[in-house]
mmCIF file of C-alpha atoms and ligand atoms in Angstrom:
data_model
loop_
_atom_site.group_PDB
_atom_site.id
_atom_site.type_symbol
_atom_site.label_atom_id
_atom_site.label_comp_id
_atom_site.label_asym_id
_atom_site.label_seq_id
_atom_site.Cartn_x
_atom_site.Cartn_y
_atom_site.Cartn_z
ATOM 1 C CA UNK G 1 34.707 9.649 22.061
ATOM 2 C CA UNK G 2 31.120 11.570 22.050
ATOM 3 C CA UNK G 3 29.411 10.996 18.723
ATOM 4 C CA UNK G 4 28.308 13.274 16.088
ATOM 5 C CA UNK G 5 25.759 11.393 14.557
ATOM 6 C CA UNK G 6 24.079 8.237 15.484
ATOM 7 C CA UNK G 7 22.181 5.776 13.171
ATOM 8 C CA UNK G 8 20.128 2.789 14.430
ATOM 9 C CA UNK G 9 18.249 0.234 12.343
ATOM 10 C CA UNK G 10 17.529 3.526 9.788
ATOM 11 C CA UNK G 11 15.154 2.578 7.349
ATOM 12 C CA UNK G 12 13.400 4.746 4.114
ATOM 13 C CA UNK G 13 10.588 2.884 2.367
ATOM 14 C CA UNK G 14 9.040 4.214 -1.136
ATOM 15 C CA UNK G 15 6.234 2.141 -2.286
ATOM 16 C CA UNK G 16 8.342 -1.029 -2.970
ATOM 17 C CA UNK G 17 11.782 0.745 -2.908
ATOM 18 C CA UNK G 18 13.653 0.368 0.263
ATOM 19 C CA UNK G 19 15.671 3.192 -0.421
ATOM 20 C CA UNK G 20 17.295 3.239 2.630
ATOM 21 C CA UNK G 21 17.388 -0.588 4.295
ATOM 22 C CA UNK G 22 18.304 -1.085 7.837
ATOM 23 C CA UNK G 23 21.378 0.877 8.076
ATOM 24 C CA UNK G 24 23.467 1.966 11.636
ATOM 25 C CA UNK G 25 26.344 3.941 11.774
ATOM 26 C CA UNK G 26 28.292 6.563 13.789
ATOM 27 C CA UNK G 27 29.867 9.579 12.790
ATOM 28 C CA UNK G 28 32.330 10.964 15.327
ATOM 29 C CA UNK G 29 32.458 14.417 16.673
ATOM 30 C CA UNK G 30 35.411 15.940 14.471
ATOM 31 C CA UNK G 31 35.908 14.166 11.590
ATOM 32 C CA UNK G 32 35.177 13.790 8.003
ATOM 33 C CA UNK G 33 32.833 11.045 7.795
ATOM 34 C CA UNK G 34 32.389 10.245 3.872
ATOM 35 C CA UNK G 35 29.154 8.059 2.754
ATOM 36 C CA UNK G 36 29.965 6.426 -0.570
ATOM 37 C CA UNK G 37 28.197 5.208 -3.114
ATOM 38 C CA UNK G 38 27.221 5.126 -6.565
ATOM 39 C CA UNK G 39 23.757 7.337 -7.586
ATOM 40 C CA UNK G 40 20.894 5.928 -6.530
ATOM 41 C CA UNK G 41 22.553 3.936 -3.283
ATOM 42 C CA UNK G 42 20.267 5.995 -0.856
ATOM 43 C CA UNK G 43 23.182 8.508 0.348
ATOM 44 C CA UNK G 44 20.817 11.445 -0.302
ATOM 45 C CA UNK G 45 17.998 10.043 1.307
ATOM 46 C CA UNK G 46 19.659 8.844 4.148
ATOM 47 C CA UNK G 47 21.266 12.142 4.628
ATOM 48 C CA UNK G 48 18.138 14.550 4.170
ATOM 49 C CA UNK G 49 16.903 12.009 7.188
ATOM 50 C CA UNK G 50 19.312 13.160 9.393
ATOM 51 C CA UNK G 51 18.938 16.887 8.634
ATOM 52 C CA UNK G 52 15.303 16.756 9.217
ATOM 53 C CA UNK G 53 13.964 16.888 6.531
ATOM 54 C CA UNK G 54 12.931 13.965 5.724
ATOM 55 C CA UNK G 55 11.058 11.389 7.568
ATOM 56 C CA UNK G 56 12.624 7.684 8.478
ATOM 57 C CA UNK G 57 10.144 5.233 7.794
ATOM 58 C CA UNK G 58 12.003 3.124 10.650
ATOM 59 C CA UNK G 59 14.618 3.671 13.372
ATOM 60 C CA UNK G 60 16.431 6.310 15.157
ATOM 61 C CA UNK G 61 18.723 9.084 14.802
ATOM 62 C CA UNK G 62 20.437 11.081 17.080
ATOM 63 C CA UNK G 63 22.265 14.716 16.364
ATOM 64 C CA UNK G 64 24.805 15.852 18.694
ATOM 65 C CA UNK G 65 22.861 13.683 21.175
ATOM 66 C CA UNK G 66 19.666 14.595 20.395
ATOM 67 C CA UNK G 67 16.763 12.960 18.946
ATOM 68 C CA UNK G 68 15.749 13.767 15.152
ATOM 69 C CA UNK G 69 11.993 13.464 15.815
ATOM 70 C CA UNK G 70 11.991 15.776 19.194
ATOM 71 C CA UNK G 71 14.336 18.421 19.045
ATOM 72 C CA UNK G 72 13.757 19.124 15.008
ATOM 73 C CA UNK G 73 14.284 23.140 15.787
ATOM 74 C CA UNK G 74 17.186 22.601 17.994
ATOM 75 C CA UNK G 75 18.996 20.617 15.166
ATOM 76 C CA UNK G 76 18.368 23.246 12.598
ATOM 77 C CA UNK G 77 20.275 25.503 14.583
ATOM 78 C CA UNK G 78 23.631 23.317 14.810
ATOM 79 C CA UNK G 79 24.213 21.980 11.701
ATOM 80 C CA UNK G 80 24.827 23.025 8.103
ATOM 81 C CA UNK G 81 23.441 22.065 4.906
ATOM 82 C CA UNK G 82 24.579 22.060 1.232
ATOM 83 C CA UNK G 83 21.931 19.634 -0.459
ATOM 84 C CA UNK G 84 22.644 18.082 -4.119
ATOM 85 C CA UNK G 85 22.980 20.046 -7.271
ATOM 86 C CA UNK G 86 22.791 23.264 -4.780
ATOM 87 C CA UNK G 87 21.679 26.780 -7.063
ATOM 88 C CA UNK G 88 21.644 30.212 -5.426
ATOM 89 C CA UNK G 89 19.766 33.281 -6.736
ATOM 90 C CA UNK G 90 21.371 34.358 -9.091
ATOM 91 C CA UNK G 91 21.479 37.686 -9.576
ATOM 92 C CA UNK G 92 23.063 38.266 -6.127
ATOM 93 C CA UNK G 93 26.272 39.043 -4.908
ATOM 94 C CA UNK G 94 28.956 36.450 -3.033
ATOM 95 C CA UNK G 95 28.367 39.048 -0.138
ATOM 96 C CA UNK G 96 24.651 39.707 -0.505
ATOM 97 C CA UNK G 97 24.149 35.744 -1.110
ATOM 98 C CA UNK G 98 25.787 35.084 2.511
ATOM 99 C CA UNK G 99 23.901 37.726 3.668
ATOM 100 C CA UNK G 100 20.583 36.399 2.964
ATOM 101 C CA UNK G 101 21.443 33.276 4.198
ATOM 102 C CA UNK G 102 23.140 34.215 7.493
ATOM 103 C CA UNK G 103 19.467 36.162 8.277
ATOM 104 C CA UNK G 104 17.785 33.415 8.296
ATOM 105 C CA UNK G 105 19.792 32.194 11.489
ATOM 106 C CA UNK G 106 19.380 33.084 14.962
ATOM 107 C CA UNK G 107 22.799 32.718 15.439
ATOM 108 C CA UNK G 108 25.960 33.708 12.854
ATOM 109 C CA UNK G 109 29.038 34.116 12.096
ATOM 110 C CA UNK G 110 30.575 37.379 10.926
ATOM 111 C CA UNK G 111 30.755 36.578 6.418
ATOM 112 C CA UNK G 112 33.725 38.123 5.832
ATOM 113 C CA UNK G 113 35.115 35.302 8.387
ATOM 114 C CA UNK G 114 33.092 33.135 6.234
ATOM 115 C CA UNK G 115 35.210 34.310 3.076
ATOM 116 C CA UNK G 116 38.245 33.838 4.695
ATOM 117 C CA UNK G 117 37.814 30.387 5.456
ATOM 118 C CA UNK G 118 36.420 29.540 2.192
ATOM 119 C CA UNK G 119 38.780 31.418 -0.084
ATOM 120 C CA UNK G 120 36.071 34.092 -1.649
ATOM 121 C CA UNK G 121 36.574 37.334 -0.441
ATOM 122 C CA UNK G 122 37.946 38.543 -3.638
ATOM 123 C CA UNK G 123 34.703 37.353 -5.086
ATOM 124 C CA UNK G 124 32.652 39.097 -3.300
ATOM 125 C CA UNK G 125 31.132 41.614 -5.276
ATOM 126 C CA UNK G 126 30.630 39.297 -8.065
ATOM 127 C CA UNK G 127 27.469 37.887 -9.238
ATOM 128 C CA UNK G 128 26.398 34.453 -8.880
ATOM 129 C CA UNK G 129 25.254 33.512 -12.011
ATOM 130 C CA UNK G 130 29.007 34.857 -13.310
ATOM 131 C CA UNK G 131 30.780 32.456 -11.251
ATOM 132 C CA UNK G 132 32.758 28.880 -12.486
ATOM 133 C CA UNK G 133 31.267 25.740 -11.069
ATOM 134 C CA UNK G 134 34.138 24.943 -8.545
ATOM 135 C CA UNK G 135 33.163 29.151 -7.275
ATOM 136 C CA UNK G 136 29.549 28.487 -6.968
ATOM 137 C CA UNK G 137 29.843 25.010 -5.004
ATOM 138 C CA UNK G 138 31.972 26.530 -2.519
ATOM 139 C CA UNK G 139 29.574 30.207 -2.148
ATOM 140 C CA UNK G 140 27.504 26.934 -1.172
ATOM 141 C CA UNK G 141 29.718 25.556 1.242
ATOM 142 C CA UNK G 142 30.623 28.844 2.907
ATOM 143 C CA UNK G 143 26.790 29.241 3.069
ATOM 144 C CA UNK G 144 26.277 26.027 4.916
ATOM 145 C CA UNK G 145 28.311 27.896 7.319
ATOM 146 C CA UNK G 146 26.224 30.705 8.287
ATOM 147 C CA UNK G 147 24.934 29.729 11.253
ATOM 148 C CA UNK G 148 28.627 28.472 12.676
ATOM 149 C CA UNK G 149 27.371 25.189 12.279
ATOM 150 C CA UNK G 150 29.259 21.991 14.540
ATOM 151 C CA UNK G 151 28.381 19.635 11.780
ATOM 152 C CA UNK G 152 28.633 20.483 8.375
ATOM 153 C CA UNK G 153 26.704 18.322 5.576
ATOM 154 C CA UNK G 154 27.555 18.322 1.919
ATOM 155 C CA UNK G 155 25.561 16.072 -0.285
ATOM 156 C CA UNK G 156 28.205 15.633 -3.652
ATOM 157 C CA UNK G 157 29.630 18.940 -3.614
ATOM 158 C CA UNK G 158 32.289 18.495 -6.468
ATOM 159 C CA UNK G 159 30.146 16.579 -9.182
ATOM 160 C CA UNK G 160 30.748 17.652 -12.653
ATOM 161 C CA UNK G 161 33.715 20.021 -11.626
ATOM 162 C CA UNK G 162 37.065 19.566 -13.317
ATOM 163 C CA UNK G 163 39.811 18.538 -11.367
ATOM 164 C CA UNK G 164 41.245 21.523 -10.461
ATOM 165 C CA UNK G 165 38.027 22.856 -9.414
ATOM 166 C CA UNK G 166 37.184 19.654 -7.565
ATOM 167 C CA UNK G 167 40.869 20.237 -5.492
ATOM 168 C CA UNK G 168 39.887 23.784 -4.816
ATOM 169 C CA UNK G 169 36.773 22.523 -2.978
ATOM 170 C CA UNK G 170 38.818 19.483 -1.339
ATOM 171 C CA UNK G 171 40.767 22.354 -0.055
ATOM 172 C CA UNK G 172 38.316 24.195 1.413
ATOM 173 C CA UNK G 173 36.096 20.979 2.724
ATOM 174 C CA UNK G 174 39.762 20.459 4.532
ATOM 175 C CA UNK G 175 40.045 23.726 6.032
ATOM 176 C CA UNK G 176 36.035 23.141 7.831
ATOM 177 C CA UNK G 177 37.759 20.201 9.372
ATOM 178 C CA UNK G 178 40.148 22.432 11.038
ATOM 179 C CA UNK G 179 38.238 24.737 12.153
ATOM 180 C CA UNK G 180 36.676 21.898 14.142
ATOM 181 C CA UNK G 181 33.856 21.017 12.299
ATOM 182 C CA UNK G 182 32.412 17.159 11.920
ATOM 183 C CA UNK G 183 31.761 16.720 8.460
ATOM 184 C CA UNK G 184 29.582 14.819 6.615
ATOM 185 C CA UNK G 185 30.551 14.106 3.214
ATOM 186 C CA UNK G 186 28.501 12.406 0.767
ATOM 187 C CA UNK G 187 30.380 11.507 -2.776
ATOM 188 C CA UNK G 188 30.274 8.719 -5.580
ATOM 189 C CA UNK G 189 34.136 9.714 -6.125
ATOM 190 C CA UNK G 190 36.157 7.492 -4.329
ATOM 191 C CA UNK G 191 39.107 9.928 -4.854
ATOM 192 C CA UNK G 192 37.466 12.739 -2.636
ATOM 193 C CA UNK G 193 36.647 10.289 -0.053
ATOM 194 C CA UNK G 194 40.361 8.828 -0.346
ATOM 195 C CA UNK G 195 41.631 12.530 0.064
ATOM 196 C CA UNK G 196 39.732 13.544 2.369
ATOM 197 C CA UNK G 197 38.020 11.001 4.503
ATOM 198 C CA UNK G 198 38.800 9.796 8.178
ATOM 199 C CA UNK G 199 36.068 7.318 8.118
ATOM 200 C CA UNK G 200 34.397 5.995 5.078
ATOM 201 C CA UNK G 201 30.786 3.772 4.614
ATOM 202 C CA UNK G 202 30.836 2.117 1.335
ATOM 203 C CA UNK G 203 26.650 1.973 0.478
ATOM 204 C CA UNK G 204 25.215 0.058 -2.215
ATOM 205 C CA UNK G 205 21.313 -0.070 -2.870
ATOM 206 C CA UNK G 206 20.375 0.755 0.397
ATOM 207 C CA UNK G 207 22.958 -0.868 2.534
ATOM 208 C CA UNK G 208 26.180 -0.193 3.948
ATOM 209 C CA UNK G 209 28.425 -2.421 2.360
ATOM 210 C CA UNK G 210 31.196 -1.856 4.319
ATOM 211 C CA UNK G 211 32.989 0.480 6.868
ATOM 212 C CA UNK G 212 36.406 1.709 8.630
ATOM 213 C CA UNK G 213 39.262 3.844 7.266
ATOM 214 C CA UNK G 214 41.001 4.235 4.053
ATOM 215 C CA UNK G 215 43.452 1.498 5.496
ATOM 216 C CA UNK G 216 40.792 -0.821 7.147
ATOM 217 C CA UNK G 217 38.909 -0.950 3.964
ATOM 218 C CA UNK G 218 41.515 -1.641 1.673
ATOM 219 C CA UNK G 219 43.275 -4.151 3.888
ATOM 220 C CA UNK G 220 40.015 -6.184 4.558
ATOM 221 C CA UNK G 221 38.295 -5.926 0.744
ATOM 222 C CA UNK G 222 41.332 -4.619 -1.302
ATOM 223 C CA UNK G 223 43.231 -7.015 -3.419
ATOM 224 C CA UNK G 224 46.566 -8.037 -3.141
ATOM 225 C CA UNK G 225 49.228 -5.633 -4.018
ATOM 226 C CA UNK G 226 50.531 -6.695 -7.700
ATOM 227 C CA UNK G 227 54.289 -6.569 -8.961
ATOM 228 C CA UNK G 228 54.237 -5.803 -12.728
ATOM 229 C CA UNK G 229 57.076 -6.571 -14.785
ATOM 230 C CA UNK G 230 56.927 -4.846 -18.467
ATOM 231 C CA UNK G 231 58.391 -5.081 -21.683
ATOM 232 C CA UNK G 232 60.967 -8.298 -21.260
ATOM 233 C CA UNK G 233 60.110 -11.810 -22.329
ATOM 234 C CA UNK G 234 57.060 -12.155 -19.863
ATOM 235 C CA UNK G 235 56.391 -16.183 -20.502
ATOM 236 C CA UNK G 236 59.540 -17.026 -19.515
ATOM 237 C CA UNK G 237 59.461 -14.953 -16.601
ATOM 238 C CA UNK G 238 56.395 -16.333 -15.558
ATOM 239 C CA UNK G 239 57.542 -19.859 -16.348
ATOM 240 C CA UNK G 240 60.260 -19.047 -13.702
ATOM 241 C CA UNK G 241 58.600 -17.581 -11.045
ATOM 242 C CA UNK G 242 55.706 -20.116 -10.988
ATOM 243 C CA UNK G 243 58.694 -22.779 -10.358
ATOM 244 C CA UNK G 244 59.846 -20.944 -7.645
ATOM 245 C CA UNK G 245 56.102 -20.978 -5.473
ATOM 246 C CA UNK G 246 55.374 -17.526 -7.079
ATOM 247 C CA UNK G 247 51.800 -16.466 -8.000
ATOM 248 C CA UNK G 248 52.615 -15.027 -11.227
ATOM 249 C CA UNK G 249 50.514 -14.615 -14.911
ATOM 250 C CA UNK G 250 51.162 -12.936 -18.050
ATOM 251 C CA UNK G 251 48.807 -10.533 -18.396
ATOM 252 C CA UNK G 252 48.772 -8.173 -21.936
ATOM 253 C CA UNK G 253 52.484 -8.843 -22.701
ATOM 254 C CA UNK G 254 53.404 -8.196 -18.890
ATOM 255 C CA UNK G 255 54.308 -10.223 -15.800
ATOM 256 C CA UNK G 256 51.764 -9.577 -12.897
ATOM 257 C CA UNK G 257 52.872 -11.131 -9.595
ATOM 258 C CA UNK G 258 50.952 -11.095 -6.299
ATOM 259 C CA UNK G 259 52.849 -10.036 -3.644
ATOM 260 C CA UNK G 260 52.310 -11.846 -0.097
ATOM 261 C CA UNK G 261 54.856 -10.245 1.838
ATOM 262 C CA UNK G 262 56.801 -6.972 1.320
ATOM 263 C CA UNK G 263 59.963 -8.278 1.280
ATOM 264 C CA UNK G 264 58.736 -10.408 -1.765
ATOM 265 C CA UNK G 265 59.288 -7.407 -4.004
ATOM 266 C CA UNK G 266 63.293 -7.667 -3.800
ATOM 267 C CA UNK G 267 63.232 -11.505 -3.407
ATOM 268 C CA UNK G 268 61.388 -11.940 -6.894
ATOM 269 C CA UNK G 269 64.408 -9.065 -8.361
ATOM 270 C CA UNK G 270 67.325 -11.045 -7.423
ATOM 271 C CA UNK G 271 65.565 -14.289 -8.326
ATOM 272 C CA UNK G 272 65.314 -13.237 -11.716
ATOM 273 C CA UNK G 273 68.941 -11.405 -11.890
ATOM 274 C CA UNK G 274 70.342 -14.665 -10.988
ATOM 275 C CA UNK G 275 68.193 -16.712 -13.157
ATOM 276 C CA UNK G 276 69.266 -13.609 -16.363
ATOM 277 C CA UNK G 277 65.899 -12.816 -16.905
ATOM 278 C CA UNK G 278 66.015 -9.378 -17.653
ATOM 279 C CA UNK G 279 62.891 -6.608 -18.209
ATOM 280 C CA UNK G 280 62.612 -2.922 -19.365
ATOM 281 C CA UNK G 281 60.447 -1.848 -16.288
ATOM 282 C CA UNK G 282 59.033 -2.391 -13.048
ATOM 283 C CA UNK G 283 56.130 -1.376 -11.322
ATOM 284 C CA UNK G 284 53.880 -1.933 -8.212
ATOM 285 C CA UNK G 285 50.257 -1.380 -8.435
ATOM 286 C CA UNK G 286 48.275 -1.491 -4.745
ATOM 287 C CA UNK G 287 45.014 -1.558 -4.426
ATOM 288 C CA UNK G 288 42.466 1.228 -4.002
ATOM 289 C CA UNK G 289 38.807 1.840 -2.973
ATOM 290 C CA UNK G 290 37.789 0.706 -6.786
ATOM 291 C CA UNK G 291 39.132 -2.335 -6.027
ATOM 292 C CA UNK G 292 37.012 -2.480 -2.609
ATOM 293 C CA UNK G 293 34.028 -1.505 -4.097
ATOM 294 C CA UNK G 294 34.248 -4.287 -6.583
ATOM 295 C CA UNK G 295 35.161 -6.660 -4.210
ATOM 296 C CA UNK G 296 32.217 -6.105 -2.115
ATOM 297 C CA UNK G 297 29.354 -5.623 -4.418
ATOM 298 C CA UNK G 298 30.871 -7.038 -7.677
ATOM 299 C CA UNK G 299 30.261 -3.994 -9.454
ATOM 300 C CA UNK G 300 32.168 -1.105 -10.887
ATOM 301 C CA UNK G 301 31.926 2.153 -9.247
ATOM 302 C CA UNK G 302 31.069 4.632 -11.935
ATOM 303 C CA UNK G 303 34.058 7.055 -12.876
ATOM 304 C CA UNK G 304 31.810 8.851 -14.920
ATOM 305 C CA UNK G 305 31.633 13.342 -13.841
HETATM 306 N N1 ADP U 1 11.021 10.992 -2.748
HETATM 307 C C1 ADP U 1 11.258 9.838 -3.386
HETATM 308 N N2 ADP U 1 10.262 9.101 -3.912
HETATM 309 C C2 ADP U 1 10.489 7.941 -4.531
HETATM 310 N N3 ADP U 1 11.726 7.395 -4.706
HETATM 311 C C3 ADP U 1 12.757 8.091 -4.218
HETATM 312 C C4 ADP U 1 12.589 9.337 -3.541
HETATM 313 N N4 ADP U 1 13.803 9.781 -3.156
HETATM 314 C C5 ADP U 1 14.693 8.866 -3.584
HETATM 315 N N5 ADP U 1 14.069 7.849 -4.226
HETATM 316 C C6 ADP U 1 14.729 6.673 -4.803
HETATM 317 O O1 ADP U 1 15.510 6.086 -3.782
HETATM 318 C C7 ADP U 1 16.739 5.592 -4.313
HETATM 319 C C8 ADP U 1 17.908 6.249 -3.601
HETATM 320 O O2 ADP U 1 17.999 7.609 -4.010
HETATM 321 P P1 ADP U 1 19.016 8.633 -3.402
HETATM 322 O O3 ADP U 1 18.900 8.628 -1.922
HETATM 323 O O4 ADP U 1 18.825 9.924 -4.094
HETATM 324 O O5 ADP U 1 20.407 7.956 -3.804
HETATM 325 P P2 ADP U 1 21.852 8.630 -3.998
HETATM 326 O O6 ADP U 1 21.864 9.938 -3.294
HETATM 327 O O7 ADP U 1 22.785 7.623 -3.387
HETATM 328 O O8 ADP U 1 22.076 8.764 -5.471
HETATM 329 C C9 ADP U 1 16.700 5.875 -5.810
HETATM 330 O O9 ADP U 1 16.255 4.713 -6.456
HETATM 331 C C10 ADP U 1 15.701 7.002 -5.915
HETATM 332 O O10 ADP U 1 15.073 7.005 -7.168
HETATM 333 MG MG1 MG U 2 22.338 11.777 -3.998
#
């Protein structure tokens, strides 16, 4: 498959700071490719390289085949652009705002098509500075789509939006991906890049930790999937499981039990009917890209909006 976006030995350099350390990657033509990271991992940095605009201290990058350092202009052109903590003028219109924007473009696409696509056209008329968060980041997506862009790049577009703001936007970063467009996605939620990710890179000061699907990710760094067994009498439980090869813990009044194999779940069940160990609940808990984060760097990945 023809690539998007390729990264080689990518490197960012500010006085001491490597902000960006040695990095490769490839983003493929089509998908939603979602950088993660906590702030200050070097997602923006790396990601204003490969729009342009910023200079790589080291190594190459390659848009839609093309080289960042030789065909600058030509780059422009294809892609799309909503940088971090994006504010329009404000006094302007949903309509006049895409306007502007589309000018600026040799080529474009028709606005109200724009709205369509993006959900705004019975915003139009209203003013910027009037609109709720989740409104104004997606007047910035549906500008990043002016110029009919192939890739589309979106540096944290739902941060401090409530959720049903941040869903709204998930929606219509969904609908750019089927209309065809490769989309680069950079978050520190590892919800949005569960929802909406094919491929995720996991970076962590500088570095890409870790790479590969949802799946990939969580079956090579998750942990375990855990049986829990509430509100019974848990050390006995435990005492019984542990006999039988289980590895199982009390844990805050509950039973927590690895689980190896699938079919473990209904093994442990009748095990414990037969041995009249009863319990008021049961639940499974699998692992998630928290858990993979952790894993790889040994840190939390901040929840905070
Ligand atoms: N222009 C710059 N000059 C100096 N340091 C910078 C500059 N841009 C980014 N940094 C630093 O590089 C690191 C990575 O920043 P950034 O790429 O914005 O991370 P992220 O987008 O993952 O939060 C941070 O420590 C930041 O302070
Ligand atoms: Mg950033």
């Amino acid at each position: 498959m023809e690539c998007a976006i390729e990264v080689e030995n990518l490197t960012k350099v500010y006085g001491d700071l490597k902000a960006v350390d040695n990095i490769s990657f490839k983003v493929k033509k089509g998908e939603v490719f979602a950088f993660l990271g906590p702030n200050g991992a070097g997602k923006t940095t790396t990601v204003e390289m490969i729009e342009t605009i910023r200079s790589p201290t080291r190594g190459r990058i390659k848009v839609l085949g093309q080289d960042v350092k030789k065909s600058t202009k030509e780059i422009k052109e294809r892609i799309g652009v909503l940088p971090q903590e994006f504010i329009s003028f404000e006094r302007l219109t949903v309509r006049e705002t895409l306007k502007y924007f589309s000018n600026l473009y040799k080529k474009h696409i028709d606005i109200d098509e724009i709205m369509d696509i993006i959900d705004l056209k019975d915003k139009e008329n209203e003013l910027y500075m009037n609109l709720s968060g989740g409104l104004k980041q997606r007047v910035g997506v549906a500008i990043a789509l002016v110029n009919d862009p192939d890739i589309v790049f979106l540096d944290e577009p739902t941060t401090g939006l409530d959720p049903r703001a941040r869903r709204d936007v998930w929606n219509a970063i969904a609908g750019l991906k089927k209309q065809g467009k490769t989309v680069f996605l950079t978050t520190h939620y590892m919800e949005e890049a569960e929802y909406l990710a094919d491929s995720i890179a996991i970076m962590h000061r500088g570095r890409i930790v870790a790479e590969g699907t949802l799946d990939e990710l969580i079956q090579k760094y998750g942990k375990r999937s855990t049986l829990l067994l509430k509100g019974g009498r848990a050390e006995e439980a435990a005492e019984a499981l542990k006999e039988n090869g289980y590895d199982a813990e009390v844990v805050d009044g509950d039973v927590e039990i690895k689980i190896v194999k699938r079919d473990a779940v209904l093994d442990i069940l009748f095990y414990l009917r037969e041995k009249g160990i009863s319990y008021r609940e049961v639940d499974i808990r699998h692992s998630d890209l928290e858990d993979v984060f952790l894993n790889l760097t040994g840190e939390k990945l901040a929840e905070e909006t």
